[in-house]
Coordinates of C-alpha atoms and ligand atoms in Angstrom, one line a residue:
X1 CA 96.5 2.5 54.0
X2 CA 99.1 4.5 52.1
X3 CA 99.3 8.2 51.4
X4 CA 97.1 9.9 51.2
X5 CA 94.6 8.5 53.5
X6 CA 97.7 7.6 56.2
X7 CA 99.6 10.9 56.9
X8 CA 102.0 10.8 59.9
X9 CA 102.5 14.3 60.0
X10 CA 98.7 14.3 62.1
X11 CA 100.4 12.9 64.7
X12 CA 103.0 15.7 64.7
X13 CA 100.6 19.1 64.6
X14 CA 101.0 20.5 67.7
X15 CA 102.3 20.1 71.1
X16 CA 99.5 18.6 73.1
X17 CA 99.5 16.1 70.0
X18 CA 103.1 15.3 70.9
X19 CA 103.0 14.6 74.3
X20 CA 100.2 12.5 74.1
X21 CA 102.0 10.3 71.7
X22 CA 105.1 10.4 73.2
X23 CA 106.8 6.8 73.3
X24 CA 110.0 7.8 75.8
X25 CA 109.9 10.0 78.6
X26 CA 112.7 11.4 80.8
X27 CA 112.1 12.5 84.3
X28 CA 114.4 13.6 87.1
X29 CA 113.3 10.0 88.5
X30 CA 115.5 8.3 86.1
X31 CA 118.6 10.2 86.9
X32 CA 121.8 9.5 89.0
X33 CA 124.1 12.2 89.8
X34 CA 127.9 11.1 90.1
X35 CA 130.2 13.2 93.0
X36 CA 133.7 13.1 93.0
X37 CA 134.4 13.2 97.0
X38 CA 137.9 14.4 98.5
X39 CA 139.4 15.0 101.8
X40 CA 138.8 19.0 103.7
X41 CA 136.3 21.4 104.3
X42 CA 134.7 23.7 101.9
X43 CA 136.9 22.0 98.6
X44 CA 135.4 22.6 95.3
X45 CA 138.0 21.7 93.0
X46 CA 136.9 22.1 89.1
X47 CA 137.5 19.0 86.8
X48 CA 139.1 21.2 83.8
X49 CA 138.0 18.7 81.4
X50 CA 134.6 18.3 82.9
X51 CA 133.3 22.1 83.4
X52 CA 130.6 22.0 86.0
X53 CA 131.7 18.8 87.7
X54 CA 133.8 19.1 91.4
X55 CA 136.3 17.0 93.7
X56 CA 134.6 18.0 96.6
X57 CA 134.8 18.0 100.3
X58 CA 132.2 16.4 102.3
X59 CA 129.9 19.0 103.2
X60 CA 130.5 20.3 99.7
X61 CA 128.9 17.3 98.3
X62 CA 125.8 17.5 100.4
X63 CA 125.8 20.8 99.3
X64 CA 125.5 19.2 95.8
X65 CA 123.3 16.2 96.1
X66 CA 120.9 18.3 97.8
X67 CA 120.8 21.1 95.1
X68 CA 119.8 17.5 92.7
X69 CA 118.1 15.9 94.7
X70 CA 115.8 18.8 95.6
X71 CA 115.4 18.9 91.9
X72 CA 114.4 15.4 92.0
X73 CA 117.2 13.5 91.2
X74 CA 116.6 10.4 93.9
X75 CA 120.1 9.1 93.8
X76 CA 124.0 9.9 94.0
X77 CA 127.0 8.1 93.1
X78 CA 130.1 8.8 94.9
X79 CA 133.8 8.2 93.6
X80 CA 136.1 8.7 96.5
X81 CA 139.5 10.6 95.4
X82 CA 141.8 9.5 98.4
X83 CA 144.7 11.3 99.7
X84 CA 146.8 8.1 100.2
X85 CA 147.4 5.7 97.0
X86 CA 149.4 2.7 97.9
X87 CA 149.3 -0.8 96.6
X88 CA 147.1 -2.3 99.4
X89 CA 144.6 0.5 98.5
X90 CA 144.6 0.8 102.4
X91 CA 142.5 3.7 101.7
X92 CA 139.2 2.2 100.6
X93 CA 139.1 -0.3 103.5
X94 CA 139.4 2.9 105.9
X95 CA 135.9 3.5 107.7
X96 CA 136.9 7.1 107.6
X97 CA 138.3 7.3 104.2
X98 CA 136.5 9.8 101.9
X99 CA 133.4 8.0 101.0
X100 CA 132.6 6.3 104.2
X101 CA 133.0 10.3 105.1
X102 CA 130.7 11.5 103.0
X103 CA 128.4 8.5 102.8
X104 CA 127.9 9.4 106.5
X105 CA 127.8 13.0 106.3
X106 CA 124.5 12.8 103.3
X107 CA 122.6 10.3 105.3
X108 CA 122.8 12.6 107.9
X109 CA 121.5 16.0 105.8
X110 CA 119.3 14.7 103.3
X111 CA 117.6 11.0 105.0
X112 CA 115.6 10.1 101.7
X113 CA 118.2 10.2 99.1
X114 CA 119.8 7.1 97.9
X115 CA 123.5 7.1 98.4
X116 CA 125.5 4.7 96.2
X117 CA 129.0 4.0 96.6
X118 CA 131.3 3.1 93.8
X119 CA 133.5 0.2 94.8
X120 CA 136.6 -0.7 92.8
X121 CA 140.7 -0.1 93.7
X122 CA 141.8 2.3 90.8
X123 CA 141.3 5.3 92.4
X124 CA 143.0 4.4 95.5
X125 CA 146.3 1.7 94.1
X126 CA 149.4 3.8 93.4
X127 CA 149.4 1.4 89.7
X128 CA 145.7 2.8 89.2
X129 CA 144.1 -0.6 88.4
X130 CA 141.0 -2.0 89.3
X131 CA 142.1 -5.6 91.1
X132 CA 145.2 -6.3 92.8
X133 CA 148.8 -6.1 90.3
X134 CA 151.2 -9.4 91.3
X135 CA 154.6 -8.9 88.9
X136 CA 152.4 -6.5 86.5
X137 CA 149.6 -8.9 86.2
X138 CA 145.7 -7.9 87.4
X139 CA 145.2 -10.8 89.9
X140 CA 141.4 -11.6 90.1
X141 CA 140.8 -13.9 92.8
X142 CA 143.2 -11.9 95.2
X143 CA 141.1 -8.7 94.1
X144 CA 138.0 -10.4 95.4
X145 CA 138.9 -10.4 98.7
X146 CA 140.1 -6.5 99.0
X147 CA 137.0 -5.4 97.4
X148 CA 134.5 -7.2 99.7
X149 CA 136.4 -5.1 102.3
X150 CA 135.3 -2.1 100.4
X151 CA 131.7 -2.7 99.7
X152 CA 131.5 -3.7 103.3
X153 CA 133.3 -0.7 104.6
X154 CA 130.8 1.5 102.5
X155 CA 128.0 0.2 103.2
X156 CA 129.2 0.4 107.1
X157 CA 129.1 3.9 106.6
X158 CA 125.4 3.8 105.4
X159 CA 125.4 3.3 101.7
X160 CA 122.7 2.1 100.3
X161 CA 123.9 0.5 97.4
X162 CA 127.3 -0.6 96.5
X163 CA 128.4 -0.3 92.9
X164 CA 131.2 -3.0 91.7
X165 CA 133.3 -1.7 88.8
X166 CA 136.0 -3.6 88.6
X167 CA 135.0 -6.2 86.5
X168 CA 136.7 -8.8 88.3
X169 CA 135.0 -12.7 87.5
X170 CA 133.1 -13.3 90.5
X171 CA 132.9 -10.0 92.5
X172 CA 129.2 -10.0 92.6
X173 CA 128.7 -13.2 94.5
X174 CA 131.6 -12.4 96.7
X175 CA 130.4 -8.7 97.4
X176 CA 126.6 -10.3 98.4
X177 CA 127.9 -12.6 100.2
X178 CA 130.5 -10.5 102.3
X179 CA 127.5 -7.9 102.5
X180 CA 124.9 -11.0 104.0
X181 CA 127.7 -11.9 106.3
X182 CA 127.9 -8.5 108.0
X183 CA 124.1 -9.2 108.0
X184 CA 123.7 -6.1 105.6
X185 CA 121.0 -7.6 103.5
X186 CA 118.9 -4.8 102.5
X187 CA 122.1 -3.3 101.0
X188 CA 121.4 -3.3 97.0
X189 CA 124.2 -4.3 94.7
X190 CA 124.3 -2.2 91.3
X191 CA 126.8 -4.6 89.2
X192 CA 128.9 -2.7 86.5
X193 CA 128.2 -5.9 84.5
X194 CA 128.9 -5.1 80.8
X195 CA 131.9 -2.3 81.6
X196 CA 134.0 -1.9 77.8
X197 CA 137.1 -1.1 77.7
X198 CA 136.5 2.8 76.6
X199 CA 138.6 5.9 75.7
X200 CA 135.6 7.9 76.9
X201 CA 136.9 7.1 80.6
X202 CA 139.4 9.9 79.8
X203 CA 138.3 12.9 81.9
X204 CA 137.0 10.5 84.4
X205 CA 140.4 9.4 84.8
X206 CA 141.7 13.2 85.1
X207 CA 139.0 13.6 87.7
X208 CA 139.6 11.1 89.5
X209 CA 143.3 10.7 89.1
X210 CA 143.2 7.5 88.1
X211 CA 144.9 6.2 84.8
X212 CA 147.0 2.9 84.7
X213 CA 150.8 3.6 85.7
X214 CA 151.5 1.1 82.8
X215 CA 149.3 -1.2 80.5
X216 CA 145.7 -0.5 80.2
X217 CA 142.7 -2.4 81.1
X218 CA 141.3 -4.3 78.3
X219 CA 142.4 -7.3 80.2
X220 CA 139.1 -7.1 82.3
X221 CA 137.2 -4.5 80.7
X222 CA 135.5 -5.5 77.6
X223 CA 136.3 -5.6 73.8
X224 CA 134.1 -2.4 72.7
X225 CA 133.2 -5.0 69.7
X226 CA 131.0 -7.2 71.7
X227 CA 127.5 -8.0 72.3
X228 CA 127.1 -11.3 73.3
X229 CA 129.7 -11.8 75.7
X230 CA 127.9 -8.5 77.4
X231 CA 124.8 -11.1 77.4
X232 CA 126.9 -13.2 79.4
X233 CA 128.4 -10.7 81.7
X234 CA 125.1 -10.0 82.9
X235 CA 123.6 -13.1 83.0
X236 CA 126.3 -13.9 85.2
X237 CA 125.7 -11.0 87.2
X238 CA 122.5 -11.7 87.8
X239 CA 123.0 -15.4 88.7
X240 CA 125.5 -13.8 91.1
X241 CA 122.8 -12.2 92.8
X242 CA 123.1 -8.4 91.4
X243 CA 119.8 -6.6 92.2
X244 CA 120.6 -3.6 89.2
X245 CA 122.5 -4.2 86.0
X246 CA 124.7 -1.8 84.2
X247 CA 125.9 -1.1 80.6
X248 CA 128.7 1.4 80.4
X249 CA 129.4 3.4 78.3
X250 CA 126.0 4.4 77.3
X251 CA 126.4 6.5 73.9
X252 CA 128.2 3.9 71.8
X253 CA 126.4 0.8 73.2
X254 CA 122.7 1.9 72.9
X255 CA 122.5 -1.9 70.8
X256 CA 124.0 -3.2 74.1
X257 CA 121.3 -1.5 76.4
X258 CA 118.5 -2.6 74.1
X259 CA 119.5 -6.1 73.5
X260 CA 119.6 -6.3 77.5
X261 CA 116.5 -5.0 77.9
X262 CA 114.9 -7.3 75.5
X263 CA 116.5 -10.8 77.1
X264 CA 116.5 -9.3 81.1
X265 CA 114.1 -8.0 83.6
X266 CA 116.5 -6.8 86.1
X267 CA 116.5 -3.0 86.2
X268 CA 118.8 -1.8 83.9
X269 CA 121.3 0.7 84.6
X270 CA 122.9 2.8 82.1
X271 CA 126.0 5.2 82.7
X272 CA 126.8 8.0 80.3
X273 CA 130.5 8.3 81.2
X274 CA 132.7 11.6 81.3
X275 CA 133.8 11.1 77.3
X276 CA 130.3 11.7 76.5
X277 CA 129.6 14.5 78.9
X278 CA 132.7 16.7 78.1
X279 CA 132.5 16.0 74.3
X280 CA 129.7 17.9 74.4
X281 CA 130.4 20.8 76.5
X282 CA 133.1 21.9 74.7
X283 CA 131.4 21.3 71.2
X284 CA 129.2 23.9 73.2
X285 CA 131.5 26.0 74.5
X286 CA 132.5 26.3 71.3
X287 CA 129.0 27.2 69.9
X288 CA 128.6 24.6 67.7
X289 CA 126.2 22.6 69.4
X290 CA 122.9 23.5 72.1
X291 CA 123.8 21.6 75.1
X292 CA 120.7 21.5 76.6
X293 CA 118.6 20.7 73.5
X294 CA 121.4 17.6 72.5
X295 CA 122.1 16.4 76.4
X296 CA 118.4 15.5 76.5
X297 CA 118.3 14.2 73.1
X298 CA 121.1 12.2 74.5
X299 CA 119.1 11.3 77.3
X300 CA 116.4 10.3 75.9
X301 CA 117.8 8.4 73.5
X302 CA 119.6 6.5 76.3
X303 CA 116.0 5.4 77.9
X304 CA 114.3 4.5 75.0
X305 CA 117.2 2.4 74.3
X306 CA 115.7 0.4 77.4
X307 CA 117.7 1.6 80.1
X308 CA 115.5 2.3 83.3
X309 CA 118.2 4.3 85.3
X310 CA 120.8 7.0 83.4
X311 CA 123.9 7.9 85.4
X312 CA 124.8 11.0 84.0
X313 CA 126.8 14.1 84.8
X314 CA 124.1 16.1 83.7
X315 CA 121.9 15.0 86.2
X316 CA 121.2 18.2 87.9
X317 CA 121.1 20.6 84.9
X318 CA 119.1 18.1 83.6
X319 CA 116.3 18.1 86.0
X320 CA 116.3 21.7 85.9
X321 CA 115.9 21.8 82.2
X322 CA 113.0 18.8 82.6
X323 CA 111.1 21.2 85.5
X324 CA 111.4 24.3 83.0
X325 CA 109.8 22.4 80.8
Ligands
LIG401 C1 136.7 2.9 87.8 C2 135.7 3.6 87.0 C3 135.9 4.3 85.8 C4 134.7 5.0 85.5 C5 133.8 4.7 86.5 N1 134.4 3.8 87.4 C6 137.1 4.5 84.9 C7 137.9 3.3 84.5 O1 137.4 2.2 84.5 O2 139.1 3.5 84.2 C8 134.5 5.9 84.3 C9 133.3 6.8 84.4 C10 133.4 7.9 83.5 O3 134.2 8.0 82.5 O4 132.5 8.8 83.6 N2 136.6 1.6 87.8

């Protein structure tokens, strides 16, 4: 029935109206908050290119995952910024590196909060690259090995999920089954399955001190141009045993969150990477943009693209912009 019987403004009248018509919704429940975690006591160090994001100490980040999760915000994600970067990445396979640290020091502070530990070898390989480098080349099978060590030595410490994002070919299966060999079972894996090869890793990579030495990564991380092959990637993940799927990053691949979502029924994970986060802050530091009013737009926009979880850097702000109502 065209105009003017049908008139989709009704629909649009008032608030109440609104709400009760409201396709997408965004709660605190779908957020994950990531930490960057270093060595010390009482360290908050500023990311300059990320304002309101920390490397921080251990008890500094229990200060911050309780401040979210109090808010709501069920989940953390911790990136460990090591002291030590060699090529072994002898770091992450200590049980009292930074994250096994803080993994330990959160379980003990705040029980019901669900601590996820990002395993991968940039952060902690003097070259900065995800896998193992053998004469300048990204050796996969070798990487397999080393980063079984790290999801193991993790989830030692308590995590409750272990977060591959290497993109190494077979890390999944190798990760569950070091994990089932420890007899670690009920430890979750969230697979970075469809990981692009993205500029918008740039502040991350300030944060976290991590850019390649030399070369870059678009041998293992994907061709931004792809769809398909991201079908595969998580197809595989998932035959691989991964218990939550991710798309990263989340902005420019809403057509990859949705075409997952239509063809999977794994929970899908979606992270909104420090690109997207500090694009906006300084458009509004700059007054040119509302952050709150476009971060949930962003937000939203991210779930109804079909993702169930959104990792975002704006986790706690934006729980206490979603309680404000
Ligand atoms: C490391 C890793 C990166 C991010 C998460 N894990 C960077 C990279 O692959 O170089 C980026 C996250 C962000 O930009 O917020 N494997």
């Amino acid at each position: 029935m065209p105009f003017p019987y049908e008139r989709l403004r009704r629909l649009r009248g008032c608030d109440g109206i609104r709400r009760m018509v409201r396709e997408t919704r965004l709660s605190p429940d779908d957020l994950v908050l990531p930490l960057f975690v270093r060595s010390g006591k009482g360290e908050k160090e500023p990311v300059e290119s990320m304002p309101g994001v920390w490397r921080a100490s251990p008890d500094v980040a229990v200060e911050l995952a309780e401040e979210a999760h109090e808010l709501g915000v069920p989940a953390v994600l911790l990136f460990g910024v090591p002291d030590l970067r060699d090529e072994a990445a002898s770091a992450a396979v200590d049980p009292d590196g930074v994250v096994p640290c803080a993994v330990a020091a959160l379980r003990r502070r705040l029980k019901d909060l669900v601590v996820i530990a990002d395993v991968c070898l940039c952060a902690y390989t003097d070259h900065g690259h995800c896998g193992v480098v053998r004469d300048g080349v990204v050796e996969n099978d070798e990487s397999l090995n080393l980063l079984e060590r790290v999801a193991v030595n993790f989830a030692g410490a308590g995590a409750d999920i272990v977060a591959p994002s290497d993109m190494m070919d077979g890390r999944v299966a190798a990760v569950r089954d070091a994990l089932d060999e420890e007899e670690m079972e009920e430890v979750l894996v969230m697979s970075y399955s469809a990981k692009y090869a993205s500029a918008f890793y740039g502040p991350f990579r300030e944060a976290a001190d991590s850019s390649p030495s030399s070369g870059d990564k678009r041998g293992y991380q994907m061709d931004p141009s792809n769809v398909r092959e991201a079908m595969r990637e998580i197809a595989l993940d998932i035959e691989e045993g991964a218990d939550i799927v991710m798309v990263k990053p989340a902005l420019s691949y809403l057509d990859v969150i949705r075409a997952a979502r239509d063809r999977f029924d794994h929970p899908i994970a979606a992270y909104s990477v420090s690109g997207e986060y500090s694009m906006l802050k300084a458009a509004a530091a700059a007054g040119w943009l509302d952050e709150r009013a476009c971060a949930l737009e962003i937000l939203t926009g991210i779930r109804r693209a079909g993702a169930d979880l959104v990792i975002t850097y704006w986790a706690t702000e934006a729980a206490r912009w979603l309680k404000e109502g």
